[in-house]
PDB file of C-alpha atoms in Angstrom:
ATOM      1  CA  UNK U 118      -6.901   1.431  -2.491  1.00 95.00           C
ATOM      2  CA  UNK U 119      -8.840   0.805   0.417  1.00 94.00           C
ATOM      3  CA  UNK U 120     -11.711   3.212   1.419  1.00 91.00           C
ATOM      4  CA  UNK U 121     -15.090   1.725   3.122  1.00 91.00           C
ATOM      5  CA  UNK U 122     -14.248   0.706   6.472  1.00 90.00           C
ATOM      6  CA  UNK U 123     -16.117  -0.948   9.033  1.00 87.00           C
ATOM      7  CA  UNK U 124     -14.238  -0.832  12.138  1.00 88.00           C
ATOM      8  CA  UNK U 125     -12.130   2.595  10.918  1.00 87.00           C
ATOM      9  CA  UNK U 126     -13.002   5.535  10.013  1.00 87.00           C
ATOM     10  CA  UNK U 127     -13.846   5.495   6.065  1.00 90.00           C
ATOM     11  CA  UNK U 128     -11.435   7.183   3.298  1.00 92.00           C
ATOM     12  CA  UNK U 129     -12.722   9.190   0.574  1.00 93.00           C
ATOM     13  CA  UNK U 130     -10.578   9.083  -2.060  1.00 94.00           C
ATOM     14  CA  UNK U 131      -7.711   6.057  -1.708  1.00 94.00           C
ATOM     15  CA  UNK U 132      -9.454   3.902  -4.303  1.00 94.00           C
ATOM     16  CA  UNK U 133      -9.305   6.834  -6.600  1.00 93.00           C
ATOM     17  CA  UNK U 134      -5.601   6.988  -5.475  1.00 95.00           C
ATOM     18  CA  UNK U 135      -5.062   4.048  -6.392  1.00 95.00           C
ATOM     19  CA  UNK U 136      -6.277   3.849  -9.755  1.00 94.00           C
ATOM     20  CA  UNK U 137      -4.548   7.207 -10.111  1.00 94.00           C
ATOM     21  CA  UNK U 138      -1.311   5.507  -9.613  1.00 96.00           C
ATOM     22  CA  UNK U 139      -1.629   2.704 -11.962  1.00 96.00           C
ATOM     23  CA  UNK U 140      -2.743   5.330 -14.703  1.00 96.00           C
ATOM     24  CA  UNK U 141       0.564   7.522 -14.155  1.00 96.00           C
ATOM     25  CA  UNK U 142       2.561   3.945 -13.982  1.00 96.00           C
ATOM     26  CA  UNK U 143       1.241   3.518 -17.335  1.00 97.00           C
ATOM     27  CA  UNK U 144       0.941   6.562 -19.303  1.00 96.00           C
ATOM     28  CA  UNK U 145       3.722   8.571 -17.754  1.00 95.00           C
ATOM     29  CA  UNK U 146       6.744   6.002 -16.626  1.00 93.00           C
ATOM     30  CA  UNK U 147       5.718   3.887 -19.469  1.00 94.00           C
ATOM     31  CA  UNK U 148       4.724   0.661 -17.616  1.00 95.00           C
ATOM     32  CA  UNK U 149       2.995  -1.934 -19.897  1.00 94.00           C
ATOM     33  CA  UNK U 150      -0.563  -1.964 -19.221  1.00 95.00           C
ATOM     34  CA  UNK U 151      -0.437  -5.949 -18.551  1.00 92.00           C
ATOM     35  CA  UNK U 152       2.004  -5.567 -15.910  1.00 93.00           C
ATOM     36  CA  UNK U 153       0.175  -2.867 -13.681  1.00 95.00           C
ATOM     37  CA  UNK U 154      -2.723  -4.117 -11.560  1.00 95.00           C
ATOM     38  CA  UNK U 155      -5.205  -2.096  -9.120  1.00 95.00           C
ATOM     39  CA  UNK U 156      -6.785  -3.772  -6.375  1.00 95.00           C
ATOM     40  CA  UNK U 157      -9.926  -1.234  -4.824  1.00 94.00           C
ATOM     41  CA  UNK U 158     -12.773  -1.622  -3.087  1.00 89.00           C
ATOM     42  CA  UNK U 159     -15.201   0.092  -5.611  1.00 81.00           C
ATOM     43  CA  UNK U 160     -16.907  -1.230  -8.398  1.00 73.00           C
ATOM     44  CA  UNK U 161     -14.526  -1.099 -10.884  1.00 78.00           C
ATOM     45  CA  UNK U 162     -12.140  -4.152  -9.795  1.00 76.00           C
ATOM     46  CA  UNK U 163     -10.933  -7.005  -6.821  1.00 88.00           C
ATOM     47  CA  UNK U 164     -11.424  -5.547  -3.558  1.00 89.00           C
ATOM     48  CA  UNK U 165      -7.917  -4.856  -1.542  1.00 92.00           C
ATOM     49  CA  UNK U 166      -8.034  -7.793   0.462  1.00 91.00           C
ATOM     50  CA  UNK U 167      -5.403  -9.388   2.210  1.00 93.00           C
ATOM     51  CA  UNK U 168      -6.446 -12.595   0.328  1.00 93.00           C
ATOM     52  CA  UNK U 169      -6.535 -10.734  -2.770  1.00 93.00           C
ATOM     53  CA  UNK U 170      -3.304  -9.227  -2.014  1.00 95.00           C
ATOM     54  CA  UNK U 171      -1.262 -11.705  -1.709  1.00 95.00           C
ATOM     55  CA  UNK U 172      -2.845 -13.769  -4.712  1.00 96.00           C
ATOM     56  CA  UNK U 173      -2.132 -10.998  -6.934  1.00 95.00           C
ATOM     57  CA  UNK U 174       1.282 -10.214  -5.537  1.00 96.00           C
ATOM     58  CA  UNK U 175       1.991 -14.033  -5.881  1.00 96.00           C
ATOM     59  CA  UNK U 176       0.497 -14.091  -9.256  1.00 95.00           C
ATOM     60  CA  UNK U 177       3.048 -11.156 -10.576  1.00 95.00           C
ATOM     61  CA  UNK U 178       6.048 -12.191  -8.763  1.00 95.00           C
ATOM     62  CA  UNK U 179       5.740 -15.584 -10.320  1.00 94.00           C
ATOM     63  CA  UNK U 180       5.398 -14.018 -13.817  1.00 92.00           C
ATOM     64  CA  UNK U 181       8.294 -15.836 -16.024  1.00 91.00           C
ATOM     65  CA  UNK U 182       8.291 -12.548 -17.750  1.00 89.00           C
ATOM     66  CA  UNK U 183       9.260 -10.452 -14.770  1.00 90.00           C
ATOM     67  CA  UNK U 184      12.879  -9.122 -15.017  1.00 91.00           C
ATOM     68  CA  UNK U 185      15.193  -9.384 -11.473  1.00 91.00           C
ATOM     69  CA  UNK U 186      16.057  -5.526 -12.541  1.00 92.00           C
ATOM     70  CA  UNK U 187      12.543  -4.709 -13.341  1.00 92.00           C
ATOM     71  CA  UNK U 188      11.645  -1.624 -11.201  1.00 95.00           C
ATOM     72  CA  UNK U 189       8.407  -3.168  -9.535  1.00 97.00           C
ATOM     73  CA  UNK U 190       6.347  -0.855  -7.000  1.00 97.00           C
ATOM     74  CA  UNK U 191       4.029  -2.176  -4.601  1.00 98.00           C
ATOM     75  CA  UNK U 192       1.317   0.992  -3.630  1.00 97.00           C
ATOM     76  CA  UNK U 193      -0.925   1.015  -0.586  1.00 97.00           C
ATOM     77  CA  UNK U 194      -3.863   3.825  -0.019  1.00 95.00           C
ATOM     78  CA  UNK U 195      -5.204   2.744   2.852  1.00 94.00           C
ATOM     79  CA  UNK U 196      -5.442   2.681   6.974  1.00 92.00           C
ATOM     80  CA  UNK U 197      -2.302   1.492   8.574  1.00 91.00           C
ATOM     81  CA  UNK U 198      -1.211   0.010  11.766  1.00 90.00           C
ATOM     82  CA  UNK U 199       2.141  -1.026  13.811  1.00 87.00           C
ATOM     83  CA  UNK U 200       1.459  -3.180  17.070  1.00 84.00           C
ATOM     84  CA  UNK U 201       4.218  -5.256  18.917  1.00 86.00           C
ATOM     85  CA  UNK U 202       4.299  -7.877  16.501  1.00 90.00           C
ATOM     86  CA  UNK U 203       4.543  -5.244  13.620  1.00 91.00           C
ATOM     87  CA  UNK U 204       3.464  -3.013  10.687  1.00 93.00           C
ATOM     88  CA  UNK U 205      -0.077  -3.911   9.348  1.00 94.00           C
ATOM     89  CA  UNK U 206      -1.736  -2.935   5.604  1.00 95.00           C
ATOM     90  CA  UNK U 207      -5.386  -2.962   6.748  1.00 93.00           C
ATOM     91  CA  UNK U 208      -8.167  -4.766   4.723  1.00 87.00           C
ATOM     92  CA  UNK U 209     -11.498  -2.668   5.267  1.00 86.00           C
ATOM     93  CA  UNK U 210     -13.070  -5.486   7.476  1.00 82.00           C
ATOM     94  CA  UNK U 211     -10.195  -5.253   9.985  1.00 87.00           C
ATOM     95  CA  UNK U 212     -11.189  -4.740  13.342  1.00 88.00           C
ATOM     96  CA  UNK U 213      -8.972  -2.898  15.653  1.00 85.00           C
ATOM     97  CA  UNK U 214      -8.895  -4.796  18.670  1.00 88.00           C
ATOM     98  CA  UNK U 215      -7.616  -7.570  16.003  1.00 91.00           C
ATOM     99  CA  UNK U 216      -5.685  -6.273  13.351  1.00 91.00           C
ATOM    100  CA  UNK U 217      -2.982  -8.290  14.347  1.00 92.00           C
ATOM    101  CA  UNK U 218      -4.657 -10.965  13.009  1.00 93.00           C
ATOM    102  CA  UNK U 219      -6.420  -9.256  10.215  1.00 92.00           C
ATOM    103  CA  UNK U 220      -4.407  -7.205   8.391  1.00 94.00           C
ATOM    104  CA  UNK U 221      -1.323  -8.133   6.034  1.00 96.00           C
ATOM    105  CA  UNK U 222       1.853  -7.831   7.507  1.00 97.00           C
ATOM    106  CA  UNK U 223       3.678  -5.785   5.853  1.00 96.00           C
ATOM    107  CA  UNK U 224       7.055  -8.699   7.013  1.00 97.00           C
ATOM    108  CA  UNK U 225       5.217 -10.808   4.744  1.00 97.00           C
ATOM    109  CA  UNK U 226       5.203  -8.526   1.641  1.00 97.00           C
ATOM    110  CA  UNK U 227       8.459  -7.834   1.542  1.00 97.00           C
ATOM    111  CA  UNK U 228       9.408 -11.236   1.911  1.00 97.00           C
ATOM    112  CA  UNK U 229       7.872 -12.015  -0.526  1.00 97.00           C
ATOM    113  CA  UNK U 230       9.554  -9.814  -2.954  1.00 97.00           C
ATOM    114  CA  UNK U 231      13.174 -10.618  -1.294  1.00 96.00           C
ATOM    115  CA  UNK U 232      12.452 -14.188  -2.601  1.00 96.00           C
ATOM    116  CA  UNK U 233      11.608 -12.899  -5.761  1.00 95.00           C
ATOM    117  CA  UNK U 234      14.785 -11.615  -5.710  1.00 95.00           C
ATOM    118  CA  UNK U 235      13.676  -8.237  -7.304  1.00 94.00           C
ATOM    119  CA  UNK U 236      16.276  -5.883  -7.098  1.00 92.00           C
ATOM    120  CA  UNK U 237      14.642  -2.444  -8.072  1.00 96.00           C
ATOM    121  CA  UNK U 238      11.809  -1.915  -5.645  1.00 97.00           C
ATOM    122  CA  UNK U 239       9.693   0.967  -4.145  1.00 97.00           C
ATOM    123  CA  UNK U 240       7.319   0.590  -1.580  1.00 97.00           C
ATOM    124  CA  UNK U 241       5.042   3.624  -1.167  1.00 97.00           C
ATOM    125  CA  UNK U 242       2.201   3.705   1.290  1.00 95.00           C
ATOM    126  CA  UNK U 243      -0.043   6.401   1.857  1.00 94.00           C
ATOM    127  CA  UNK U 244      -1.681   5.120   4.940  1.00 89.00           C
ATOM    128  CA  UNK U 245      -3.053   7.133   7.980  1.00 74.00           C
ATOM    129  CA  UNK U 246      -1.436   6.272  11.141  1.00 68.00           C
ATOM    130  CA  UNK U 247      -2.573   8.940  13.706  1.00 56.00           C
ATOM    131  CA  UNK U 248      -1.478   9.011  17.360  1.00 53.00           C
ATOM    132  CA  UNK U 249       1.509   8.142  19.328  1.00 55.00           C
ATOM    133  CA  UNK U 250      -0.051   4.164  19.907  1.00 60.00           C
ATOM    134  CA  UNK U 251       0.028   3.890  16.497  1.00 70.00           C
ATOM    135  CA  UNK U 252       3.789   3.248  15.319  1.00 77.00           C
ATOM    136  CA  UNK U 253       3.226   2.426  11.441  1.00 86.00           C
ATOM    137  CA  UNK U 254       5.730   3.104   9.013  1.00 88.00           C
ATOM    138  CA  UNK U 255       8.795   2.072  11.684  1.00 88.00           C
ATOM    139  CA  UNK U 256       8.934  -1.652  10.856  1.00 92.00           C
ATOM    140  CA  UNK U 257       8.567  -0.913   7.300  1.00 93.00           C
ATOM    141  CA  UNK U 258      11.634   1.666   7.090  1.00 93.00           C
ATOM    142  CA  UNK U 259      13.713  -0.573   9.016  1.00 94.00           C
ATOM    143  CA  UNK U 260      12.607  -4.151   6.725  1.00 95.00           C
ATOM    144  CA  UNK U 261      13.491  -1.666   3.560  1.00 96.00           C
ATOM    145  CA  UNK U 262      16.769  -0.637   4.813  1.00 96.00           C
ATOM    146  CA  UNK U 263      17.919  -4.097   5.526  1.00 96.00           C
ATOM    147  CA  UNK U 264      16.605  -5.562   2.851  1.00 96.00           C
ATOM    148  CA  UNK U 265      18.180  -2.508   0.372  1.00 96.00           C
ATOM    149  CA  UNK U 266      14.326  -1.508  -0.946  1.00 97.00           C
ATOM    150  CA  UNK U 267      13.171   2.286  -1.286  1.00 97.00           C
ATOM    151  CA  UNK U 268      10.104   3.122   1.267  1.00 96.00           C
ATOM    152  CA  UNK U 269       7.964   6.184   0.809  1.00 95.00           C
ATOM    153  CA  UNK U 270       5.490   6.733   3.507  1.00 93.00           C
ATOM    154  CA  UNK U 271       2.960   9.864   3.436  1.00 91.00           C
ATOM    155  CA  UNK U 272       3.510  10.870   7.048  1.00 86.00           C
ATOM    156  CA  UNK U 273       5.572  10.351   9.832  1.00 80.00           C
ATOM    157  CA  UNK U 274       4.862   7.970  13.091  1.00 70.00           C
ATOM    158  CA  UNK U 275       1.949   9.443  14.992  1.00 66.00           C
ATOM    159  CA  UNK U 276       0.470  12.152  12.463  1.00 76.00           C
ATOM    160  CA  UNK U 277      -1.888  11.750   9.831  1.00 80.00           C
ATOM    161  CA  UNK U 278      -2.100  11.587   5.610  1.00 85.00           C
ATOM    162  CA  UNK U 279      -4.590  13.713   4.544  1.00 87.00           C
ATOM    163  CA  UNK U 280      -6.997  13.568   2.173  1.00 90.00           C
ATOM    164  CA  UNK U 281      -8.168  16.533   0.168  1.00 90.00           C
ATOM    165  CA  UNK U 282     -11.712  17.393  -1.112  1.00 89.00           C
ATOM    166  CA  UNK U 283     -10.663  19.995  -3.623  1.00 91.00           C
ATOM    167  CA  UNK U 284      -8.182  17.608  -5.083  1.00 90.00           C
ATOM    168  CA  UNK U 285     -10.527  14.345  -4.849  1.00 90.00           C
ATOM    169  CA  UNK U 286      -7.035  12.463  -3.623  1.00 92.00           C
ATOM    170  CA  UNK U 287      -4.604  11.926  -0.900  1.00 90.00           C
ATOM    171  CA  UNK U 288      -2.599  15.022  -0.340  1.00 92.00           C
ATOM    172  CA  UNK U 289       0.836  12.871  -0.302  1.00 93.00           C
ATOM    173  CA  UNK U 290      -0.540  11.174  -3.558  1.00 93.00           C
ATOM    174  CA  UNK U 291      -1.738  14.261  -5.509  1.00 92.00           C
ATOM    175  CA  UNK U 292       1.885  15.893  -5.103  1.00 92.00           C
ATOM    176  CA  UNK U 293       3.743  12.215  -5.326  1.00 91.00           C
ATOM    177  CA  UNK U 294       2.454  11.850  -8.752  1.00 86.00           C
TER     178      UNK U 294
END
């Protein structure tokens, strides 16, 4: 859940999301505690980082424990981007003139997990990805089809997730859960 950026306009409530996911992983879809892990940029936890990312996605796909059938779901709350090159998670220090070369690409995360060789997976992002220059979510379907993973986005190409005061959460995450 990524929420205080610099360069983009800050979120409210996607840490909040965030740990609202992993507690309805846990307590109602019965995920062991152990296996569930939050990264958000508040107090409570690692920051969402694309360093941190990856460390902790490499850390769980390398679990011995971790079953090729296991149903594993990778969540984002966050900004988004898609330039020519591709579909970006964004870190809150990414810049926009360079996420390109800030932000984790999303390629790389589901490479990852191909190589894993996971079978059951879900990719939901509930990322922001206003206006037409702004093509998130496109890459991702397409990776997700080929590779034979689910993707859940929370808007289309060029509109925006919303998040909701009166709710304290993402609108697409408040009714996803």
């Amino acid at each position: 859940g990524a929420e205080q950026y610099e360069h983009y306009a800050p979120l409210q409530f996607a840490a909040d999301d965030a740990r609202a996911m992993g507690k309805a992983l846990v307590e109602s879809y019965r995920f062991d505690p152990a296996d569930v892990s939050v990264l958000a940029d508040d107090a409570q936890g690692p920051a969402p980082t694309v360093a941190n990312i990856r460390k902790q996605l490499d850390e769980t796909l390398a679990n011995p424990q971790l079953d090729r059938g296991d149903l594993f779901v990778f969540y984002f709350s966050g900004h988004g981007a898609g330039g020519t090159s591709g579909d970006y998670l964004l870190p809150t220090d990414t810049k926009r003139e360079t996420f390109e070369q800030q932000g984790l690409p999303v390629r790389e995360v589901l490479d990852r997990i191909v190589k894993a060789g996971l079978k059951n997976v879900l990719i939901i992002a509930d990322a922001c990805r206003s206006g037409q220059e702004n093509p998130f979510g496109q890459e991702l379907q397409e990776l997700g089809k080929r590779a034979n993973i689910a993707v859940v986005l929370g808007c289309a190409p060029g509109t925006r997730s919303y998040e909701y005061p009166n709710f304290q959460r993402g609108i697409f995450t408040h009714f996803l859960m």
